[in-house]
Amino acid sequence: MTNGGPGVEQPEDDRSSVKGSGVGHEPVAELRTRLSRKVWRRIVHIHQCVKPGPHAWRGAGIGVLCVAAAIYFTVAIWLTVIAHDNGIVWAVGFLVFPAILLAAGLILLVLRLLNRLPSFFLWAVLCASIVVGVFCGMAGPLGFLAVSGVCVLIGSLIGASLWVFKRGNRRVLSRTQVIISSGGCVLGLGLLGLALWWAVDDGPAGQETVNAALTGEGPSSSTSGVLEDPSKPGPYRVLQLTYGSGSDRHRSEYAEGVAIRTGSVDGSRLIGRWSGRSGWARTRYWGFDAKELPLQARVWYPEGDGPFPLVLIVHGNHLMEQYSDPGYGYLGELMASRGFIFASVDENFLNGSPADLVGIPEVGLEEENDARGWLLLEHLRLWRKWNQTPRNVFHGRVDMDRIAVAGHSRGGEAAAVAGVFNRLPYYPNDARVAFDFGFNIRSIFAIAPVDGQFKPAGEPTRLENVNYFVLHGSWDSDMESFHGARVLERARFTGDGDWFKAFLYVHRANHGQFNSVWGRSDMGQPFGALLNTRPMISTADQQQIARAFISAYLEATLHDRREYRSLLRDWRLGEAWLPKTVYLQKYEASRSEMLATFEEDIDVTTTTTEGGRITAENLSDWKEKAVDLKWGGLDTRAVTLGWNRKEAPGPCSYLLQWPEKPLPFAADSVLFFSLAAAKDDPSSYQEEDGEKDEKANDEASGDDDATKKEPIDFTLELGDRSGNTARLPLSHFGELQPQIETQVLKAAFMQKSATSEVVYQTFEFPVAAFATVNPQLDTSALTSLRLIFDRSEKGVVILDGVGFRRDKD
């Protein structure tokens, strides 16, 4: 008989050899099954015991309502007890709760209606909404709803019709069903065609804007004369090279094509989040991390021995894979021909990329704008070394006493950061990083810069004793607000240095056309399809403006050609060769005598000049306050003055008086001040206690009021200590430009930010011009300036920076 036969007991070893075969283990498996079923039944039983029934749910709802009502009516009763004599408070206190109940009911109704829609359709709608929100969310809530609604409507009409024909039996469809499905398809295709046409169209033409600078008497005598066009090429032959690591993975000009090989610098203490998944993606693309940042640039330079002034410019934040540094070649060619070394610095590795999304929720670099400015100074360190190194192509050819740094967008803030870091001993956010730069940076200029992305110790960067120029366009849909004006307002001059600061605001110029790589669309697609590009000036015109004013600025500050300061004060000197558009300019110079900056205190009757006094007559508005921009404030205070001659009880005026002391260089001086039109209507003279009808910055109110769009004019009166006076109209220099309106999106309702903001214009009046009107005026003993609002019927203006300076500055 064989082992394992009937009646034969197997040895222990044999029984153990079949472990895991399942033989003899059915009782254990059944036990486990019974146990799990018992546990599950227990769980179900407990759930059935604790599961709220219909009565419980209703009671819970009643309880929640009671708690909400108790809280609400407790507050309502408290308010009505305090304000027991105000019947409106009683009405509001006990009628708002029913309104809340009604609103909650409407929301519930919408949710119930949505719940009746098929789940697959709702899922598709949510997907479409998320896509629109990600790529077109900057159009604002109404824009998001509009684009989402159009996408859902078009997709629903076309999809439903085609799917019915594809999946249904055509022969069983009724004639009505065929007509409805066919009509839905045609309607959907028609809407799709309209949507595509709207997306590729440039947008509506902008409204005509009066050019107030050309409606007055024209340039004052201090700015008359002929000025050579600074945008014309100079006498030098232009040479070009690149310097860099020699190992760039993506551009041959920084790999085998470099003329000078450079090392790297460690920026890890100045850059956040070049680590983790996002940092891994960035390092994988570039082949280096924050500890090995390359020093690379394109250089245009004049043929000759020099030494030549040095200008560094750095781009802003664009897609890092769409390299931005070649975009300033049009400036490099011009400036090199005029005797400047011009270098466009490569910092594309600090820009954003879709690859940053792999690092969600931490996407992209953090607080890298200080590193952008620090890198400019590290480049200057290279240039100083090359200038001292025999056999280097730039040996002895760089004038290290005449340096300018510049930037566009984020690079514009980086240039200001470089100007601040240049004079610091340590990095303010980490003193373990020592600075030893100390370059002779004379000039900084910025194109449409950001401001406030780097705030050491929570404070914005503040320039001191350095020339500053900023250029901005009104049709900028990236930097919609003129933040470069804030940097200018914070810049200060001390001592006897010869410095100035100026800005140029160009109507219909955008953000991207200042860089030939970026172009006419300030945003990527598909959001770029929403931009209104039709009103913009052409790329050629915008770059011509940049050539003219940047060249004039650099000629004035690095080549000491003072005549070009006049163009930075009054663009009309170049009217013959500048594109036709509206320009606004602000200009302030050191060694000026400031009468009123409105920064010294909160007393509206005091002046910056000690001992001065301010009075006003019959004004509807007179207040000093911080000036607002589209985004945030202007970092300055000013006085707001309003009048309405129809309602005023008498002549309207604003008088500044200062002590009877001779002003410096008064006989050869210019009266200057900054002025901007407000969007407010003048307050009513009939309002009790001076209460103002709140209309400030209301986009809807007054847009059809023609008087708000007309340039403003009034009279200026200078007086001396003997009581002699002389008057000139504001239009002797030019009338005041109304606030410039812009619509950067094709549909006005999509635009989230305001359509205009405060942009100053500096007005200049030679004191000698007043003496011409009244020869008895003692220009060496002036004691007052009166603004007499007698020429425009009504208006509200913002006045700042009143002072005198030498006529030739």
Short mmCIF file of C-alpha atoms in Angstrom, two decimals, residues 469-774:
data_model
loop_
_atom_site.label_atom_id
_atom_site.label_comp_id
_atom_site.label_asym_id
_atom_site.label_seq_id
_atom_site.Cartn_x
_atom_site.Cartn_y
_atom_site.Cartn_z
CA PHE A 469 15.48 108.00 -16.43
CA VAL A 470 12.42 105.80 -16.92
CA LEU A 471 10.38 105.10 -20.05
CA HIS A 472 6.85 103.67 -20.00
CA GLY A 473 3.95 103.14 -22.40
CA SER A 474 0.26 103.72 -21.73
CA TRP A 475 -0.71 100.54 -23.66
CA ASP A 476 1.39 98.28 -21.45
CA SER A 477 -0.78 95.26 -20.61
CA ASP A 478 1.98 93.58 -18.57
CA MET A 479 3.03 96.46 -16.30
CA GLU A 480 -0.28 98.31 -16.56
CA SER A 481 0.69 100.72 -13.79
CA PHE A 482 3.56 103.21 -14.11
CA HIS A 483 5.67 101.90 -11.22
CA GLY A 484 8.86 103.41 -12.58
CA ALA A 485 7.45 106.79 -11.52
CA ARG A 486 7.59 105.53 -7.92
CA VAL A 487 11.31 104.86 -8.20
CA LEU A 488 11.76 108.36 -9.57
CA GLU A 489 9.76 109.93 -6.74
CA ARG A 490 11.94 108.16 -4.15
CA ALA A 491 15.22 109.21 -5.77
CA ARG A 492 16.98 111.95 -3.78
CA PHE A 493 19.84 114.38 -4.44
CA THR A 494 22.12 115.70 -1.70
CA GLY A 495 25.17 117.94 -1.72
CA ASP A 496 26.40 119.87 -4.74
CA GLY A 497 26.36 117.08 -7.33
CA ASP A 498 24.94 117.71 -10.79
CA TRP A 499 22.20 115.09 -11.08
CA PHE A 500 18.75 114.88 -12.61
CA LYS A 501 15.83 112.46 -12.86
CA ALA A 502 13.28 112.28 -15.63
CA PHE A 503 10.57 110.12 -17.11
CA LEU A 504 8.83 109.78 -20.46
CA TYR A 505 5.30 108.38 -20.70
CA VAL A 506 4.35 107.43 -24.26
CA HIS A 507 0.71 107.02 -25.27
CA ARG A 508 -0.06 103.80 -27.20
CA ALA A 509 3.35 102.22 -26.53
CA ASN A 510 3.21 98.70 -25.11
CA HIS A 511 5.54 96.59 -22.98
CA GLY A 512 6.98 94.18 -25.50
CA GLN A 513 7.98 96.29 -28.50
CA PHE A 514 10.89 97.80 -26.58
CA ASN A 515 12.43 94.32 -26.97
CA SER A 516 12.48 93.02 -30.56
CA VAL A 517 12.05 89.41 -29.33
CA TRP A 518 8.91 90.10 -27.30
CA GLY A 519 6.84 91.93 -29.91
CA ARG A 520 3.32 93.35 -29.89
CA SER A 521 1.67 90.87 -27.53
CA ASP A 522 2.49 91.50 -23.88
CA MET A 523 1.00 88.17 -22.84
CA GLY A 524 1.33 84.61 -24.07
CA GLN A 525 -1.43 82.77 -25.85
CA PRO A 526 -4.31 82.22 -25.53
CA PHE A 527 -4.66 85.24 -23.23
CA GLY A 528 -2.86 87.30 -25.83
CA ALA A 529 -5.89 86.88 -28.10
CA LEU A 530 -7.85 89.06 -25.68
CA LEU A 531 -5.42 92.00 -25.99
CA ASN A 532 -6.42 95.09 -27.93
CA THR A 533 -3.38 95.76 -30.12
CA ARG A 534 -4.97 97.90 -32.85
CA PRO A 535 -4.44 101.28 -31.13
CA MET A 536 -0.75 100.59 -30.43
CA ILE A 537 1.96 102.47 -32.29
CA SER A 538 4.12 100.40 -34.63
CA THR A 539 7.24 98.53 -33.56
CA ALA A 540 9.36 100.87 -35.70
CA ASP A 541 7.88 103.97 -34.05
CA GLN A 542 8.20 102.59 -30.54
CA GLN A 543 11.82 101.63 -31.02
CA GLN A 544 12.52 105.00 -32.66
CA ILE A 545 11.25 106.68 -29.48
CA ALA A 546 13.47 104.43 -27.36
CA ARG A 547 16.49 105.19 -29.56
CA ALA A 548 15.95 108.93 -29.39
CA PHE A 549 15.40 109.33 -25.66
CA ILE A 550 17.79 106.66 -24.39
CA SER A 551 20.50 108.03 -26.66
CA ALA A 552 19.77 111.58 -25.47
CA TYR A 553 19.92 110.45 -21.86
CA LEU A 554 23.23 108.63 -22.25
CA GLU A 555 24.74 111.47 -24.27
CA ALA A 556 23.71 113.92 -21.54
CA THR A 557 24.99 111.86 -18.61
CA LEU A 558 28.01 109.95 -19.98
CA HIS A 559 29.23 112.25 -22.77
CA ASP A 560 28.32 115.47 -20.93
CA ARG A 561 26.29 116.81 -23.84
CA ARG A 562 24.04 119.01 -21.74
CA GLU A 563 21.99 120.17 -24.71
CA TYR A 564 20.25 116.80 -24.71
CA ARG A 565 18.82 117.47 -21.27
CA SER A 566 16.43 119.85 -22.99
CA LEU A 567 14.85 116.95 -24.95
CA LEU A 568 14.28 115.12 -21.65
CA ARG A 569 12.49 118.25 -20.45
CA ASP A 570 10.46 119.03 -23.56
CA TRP A 571 9.90 116.46 -26.31
CA ARG A 572 8.63 119.16 -28.66
CA LEU A 573 12.23 120.01 -29.50
CA GLY A 574 12.28 116.72 -31.41
CA GLU A 575 8.75 117.00 -32.80
CA ALA A 576 10.05 116.96 -36.38
CA TRP A 577 11.66 113.53 -36.03
CA LEU A 578 9.58 111.89 -33.28
CA PRO A 579 6.54 109.69 -34.02
CA LYS A 580 3.20 111.42 -33.60
CA THR A 581 1.65 110.53 -30.23
CA VAL A 582 1.08 112.02 -26.79
CA TYR A 583 4.13 112.34 -24.54
CA LEU A 584 4.17 113.25 -20.84
CA GLN A 585 7.43 114.17 -19.12
CA LYS A 586 8.67 114.85 -15.64
CA TYR A 587 12.07 116.39 -14.94
CA GLU A 588 13.78 117.41 -11.70
CA ALA A 589 17.39 118.40 -11.16
CA SER A 590 19.64 118.74 -8.16
CA ARG A 591 20.61 122.19 -6.91
CA SER A 592 16.98 123.29 -7.04
CA GLU A 593 15.19 125.44 -4.49
CA MET A 594 12.01 123.55 -3.57
CA LEU A 595 9.15 125.73 -2.36
CA ALA A 596 6.55 123.01 -1.85
CA THR A 597 6.82 119.22 -2.00
CA PHE A 598 3.85 118.62 0.36
CA GLU A 599 5.86 116.01 2.26
CA GLU A 600 6.90 118.02 5.34
CA ASP A 601 3.72 117.69 7.47
CA ILE A 602 -0.06 117.36 7.30
CA ASP A 603 -0.72 121.11 7.58
CA VAL A 604 -2.10 122.28 4.22
CA THR A 605 -0.99 125.86 4.95
CA THR A 606 2.78 125.21 5.30
CA THR A 607 5.46 125.07 2.64
CA THR A 608 8.69 123.12 2.35
CA THR A 609 10.57 126.43 2.48
CA GLU A 610 10.70 127.32 6.15
CA GLY A 611 8.46 130.22 7.05
CA GLY A 612 6.30 129.94 3.95
CA ARG A 613 2.53 130.06 3.95
CA ILE A 614 -0.28 128.74 1.72
CA THR A 615 -3.79 130.13 1.39
CA ALA A 616 -6.67 129.52 -1.00
CA GLU A 617 -9.84 131.28 -2.10
CA ASN A 618 -13.14 129.82 -3.28
CA LEU A 619 -11.83 126.37 -4.14
CA SER A 620 -14.21 123.43 -4.18
CA ASP A 621 -11.32 121.07 -3.31
CA TRP A 622 -8.16 121.69 -1.31
CA LYS A 623 -6.42 118.76 0.32
CA GLU A 624 -3.02 117.13 0.56
CA LYS A 625 -2.90 113.35 0.27
CA ALA A 626 -0.95 110.39 -1.09
CA VAL A 627 -1.23 109.91 -4.84
CA ASP A 628 -2.69 106.63 -6.09
CA LEU A 629 -1.80 104.65 -9.21
CA LYS A 630 -3.66 101.79 -10.88
CA TRP A 631 -1.67 99.44 -8.65
CA GLY A 632 -0.80 100.87 -5.24
CA GLY A 633 0.51 104.35 -4.63
CA LEU A 634 3.03 106.73 -6.18
CA ASP A 635 5.13 107.00 -2.98
CA THR A 636 4.57 110.74 -2.83
CA ARG A 637 2.06 113.26 -1.54
CA ALA A 638 0.60 116.17 -3.44
CA VAL A 639 -2.11 118.79 -3.16
CA THR A 640 -5.45 118.38 -4.94
CA LEU A 641 -7.12 121.60 -6.09
CA GLY A 642 -10.62 121.85 -7.57
CA TRP A 643 -12.82 124.70 -8.77
CA ASN A 644 -16.07 125.41 -10.57
CA ARG A 645 -16.39 129.01 -11.67
CA LYS A 646 -20.16 128.69 -12.22
CA GLU A 647 -20.78 127.81 -8.58
CA ALA A 648 -17.89 129.64 -6.89
CA PRO A 649 -18.82 132.74 -4.88
CA GLY A 650 -15.76 134.57 -6.22
CA PRO A 651 -12.41 134.19 -8.00
CA CYS A 652 -10.71 130.85 -7.39
CA SER A 653 -7.01 130.85 -6.52
CA TYR A 654 -4.22 129.09 -4.64
CA LEU A 655 -1.38 131.20 -3.20
CA LEU A 656 2.10 130.13 -2.08
CA GLN A 657 4.12 132.74 -0.17
CA TRP A 658 7.69 132.44 1.10
CA PRO A 659 9.90 134.65 3.28
CA GLU A 660 11.36 137.80 1.81
CA LYS A 661 14.82 136.50 1.04
CA PRO A 662 16.61 136.38 -2.30
CA LEU A 663 16.40 133.03 -4.02
CA PRO A 664 19.61 131.56 -5.48
CA PHE A 665 20.21 132.45 -9.13
CA ALA A 666 16.75 134.07 -9.28
CA ALA A 667 17.60 136.37 -12.19
CA ASP A 668 18.51 133.37 -14.35
CA SER A 669 16.03 130.80 -13.10
CA VAL A 670 13.10 128.68 -14.13
CA LEU A 671 9.90 128.22 -12.18
CA PHE A 672 8.90 124.56 -12.40
CA PHE A 673 6.19 122.34 -10.98
CA SER A 674 4.58 118.97 -11.71
CA LEU A 675 0.92 118.86 -12.55
CA ALA A 676 -1.60 116.16 -13.42
CA ALA A 677 -5.31 116.16 -14.14
CA ALA A 678 -7.52 114.25 -11.72
CA LYS A 679 -10.52 112.21 -12.86
CA ASP A 680 -12.69 113.64 -10.09
CA ASP A 681 -15.42 116.15 -10.69
CA PRO A 682 -15.10 119.27 -8.54
CA SER A 683 -17.01 119.03 -5.30
CA SER A 684 -20.26 120.92 -5.06
CA TYR A 685 -20.10 124.27 -3.31
CA GLN A 686 -23.60 123.57 -1.95
CA GLU A 687 -22.50 120.54 0.11
CA GLU A 688 -22.73 121.20 3.81
CA ASP A 689 -19.60 121.09 5.93
CA GLY A 690 -17.45 120.61 2.83
CA GLU A 691 -18.58 117.02 2.31
CA LYS A 692 -17.38 115.79 -1.09
CA ASP A 693 -19.55 113.83 -3.46
CA GLU A 694 -17.46 110.66 -3.81
CA LYS A 695 -16.69 110.37 -7.50
CA ALA A 696 -12.95 109.83 -7.41
CA ASN A 697 -11.70 107.11 -9.69
CA ASP A 698 -15.23 106.06 -10.65
CA GLU A 699 -14.79 104.63 -14.11
CA ALA A 700 -18.45 104.90 -15.01
CA SER A 701 -19.20 108.43 -13.84
CA GLY A 702 -18.29 111.30 -16.06
CA ASP A 703 -16.90 109.29 -18.97
CA ASP A 704 -19.34 111.08 -21.27
CA ASP A 705 -18.59 114.46 -19.73
CA ALA A 706 -16.81 116.31 -22.52
CA THR A 707 -15.37 118.91 -20.16
CA LYS A 708 -13.28 116.26 -18.40
CA LYS A 709 -11.55 115.40 -21.66
CA GLU A 710 -10.58 118.95 -22.55
CA PRO A 711 -7.11 120.25 -21.64
CA ILE A 712 -7.01 122.52 -18.60
CA ASP A 713 -5.61 126.05 -18.57
CA PHE A 714 -5.23 128.65 -15.81
CA THR A 715 -3.09 131.66 -14.95
CA LEU A 716 0.21 131.86 -13.05
CA GLU A 717 1.08 135.03 -11.17
CA LEU A 718 4.51 135.82 -9.69
CA GLY A 719 4.79 138.60 -7.13
CA ASP A 720 7.73 140.44 -5.57
CA ARG A 721 8.18 142.05 -2.16
CA SER A 722 7.11 145.44 -3.51
CA GLY A 723 3.74 144.14 -4.60
CA ASN A 724 4.49 144.02 -8.32
CA THR A 725 2.99 141.06 -10.17
CA ALA A 726 3.23 139.48 -13.61
CA ARG A 727 0.98 136.87 -15.15
CA LEU A 728 1.36 134.15 -17.75
CA PRO A 729 -1.13 131.47 -18.77
CA LEU A 730 -0.30 127.82 -18.18
CA SER A 731 -0.63 127.44 -21.94
CA HIS A 732 2.47 129.62 -22.36
CA PHE A 733 4.24 126.28 -21.86
CA GLY A 734 1.30 124.04 -22.74
CA GLU A 735 -2.15 123.14 -21.48
CA LEU A 736 -2.63 120.31 -19.00
CA GLN A 737 -3.21 116.87 -20.54
CA PRO A 738 -6.38 115.07 -19.38
CA GLN A 739 -5.75 111.63 -17.94
CA ILE A 740 -4.96 109.26 -20.80
CA GLU A 741 -7.60 106.56 -21.22
CA THR A 742 -6.59 103.07 -22.33
CA GLN A 743 -8.43 99.87 -23.15
CA VAL A 744 -5.77 97.16 -23.31
CA LEU A 745 -8.32 94.34 -23.70
CA LYS A 746 -10.68 94.01 -26.65
CA ALA A 747 -13.74 93.95 -24.40
CA ALA A 748 -13.86 96.81 -21.92
CA PHE A 749 -15.79 94.79 -19.32
CA MET A 750 -12.88 92.34 -19.07
CA GLN A 751 -10.41 94.98 -17.88
CA LYS A 752 -9.87 94.67 -14.13
CA SER A 753 -7.64 97.69 -13.52
CA ALA A 754 -8.54 101.34 -13.99
CA THR A 755 -8.38 102.73 -17.50
CA SER A 756 -6.15 105.66 -16.50
CA GLU A 757 -3.89 106.87 -13.72
CA VAL A 758 -2.09 109.97 -12.51
CA VAL A 759 0.91 110.81 -14.70
CA TYR A 760 2.64 114.12 -14.05
CA GLN A 761 3.78 116.69 -16.58
CA THR A 762 6.50 119.12 -15.52
CA PHE A 763 5.79 122.72 -16.50
CA GLU A 764 8.67 125.19 -16.81
CA PHE A 765 8.51 128.98 -16.97
CA PRO A 766 11.61 131.16 -17.23
CA VAL A 767 11.34 133.94 -14.68
CA ALA A 768 12.55 136.29 -17.41
CA ALA A 769 9.31 135.60 -19.31
CA PHE A 770 7.32 137.10 -16.41
CA ALA A 771 9.65 140.10 -16.38
CA THR A 772 8.89 140.59 -20.07
CA VAL A 773 5.20 140.88 -19.22
CA ASN A 774 5.91 143.38 -16.40
#
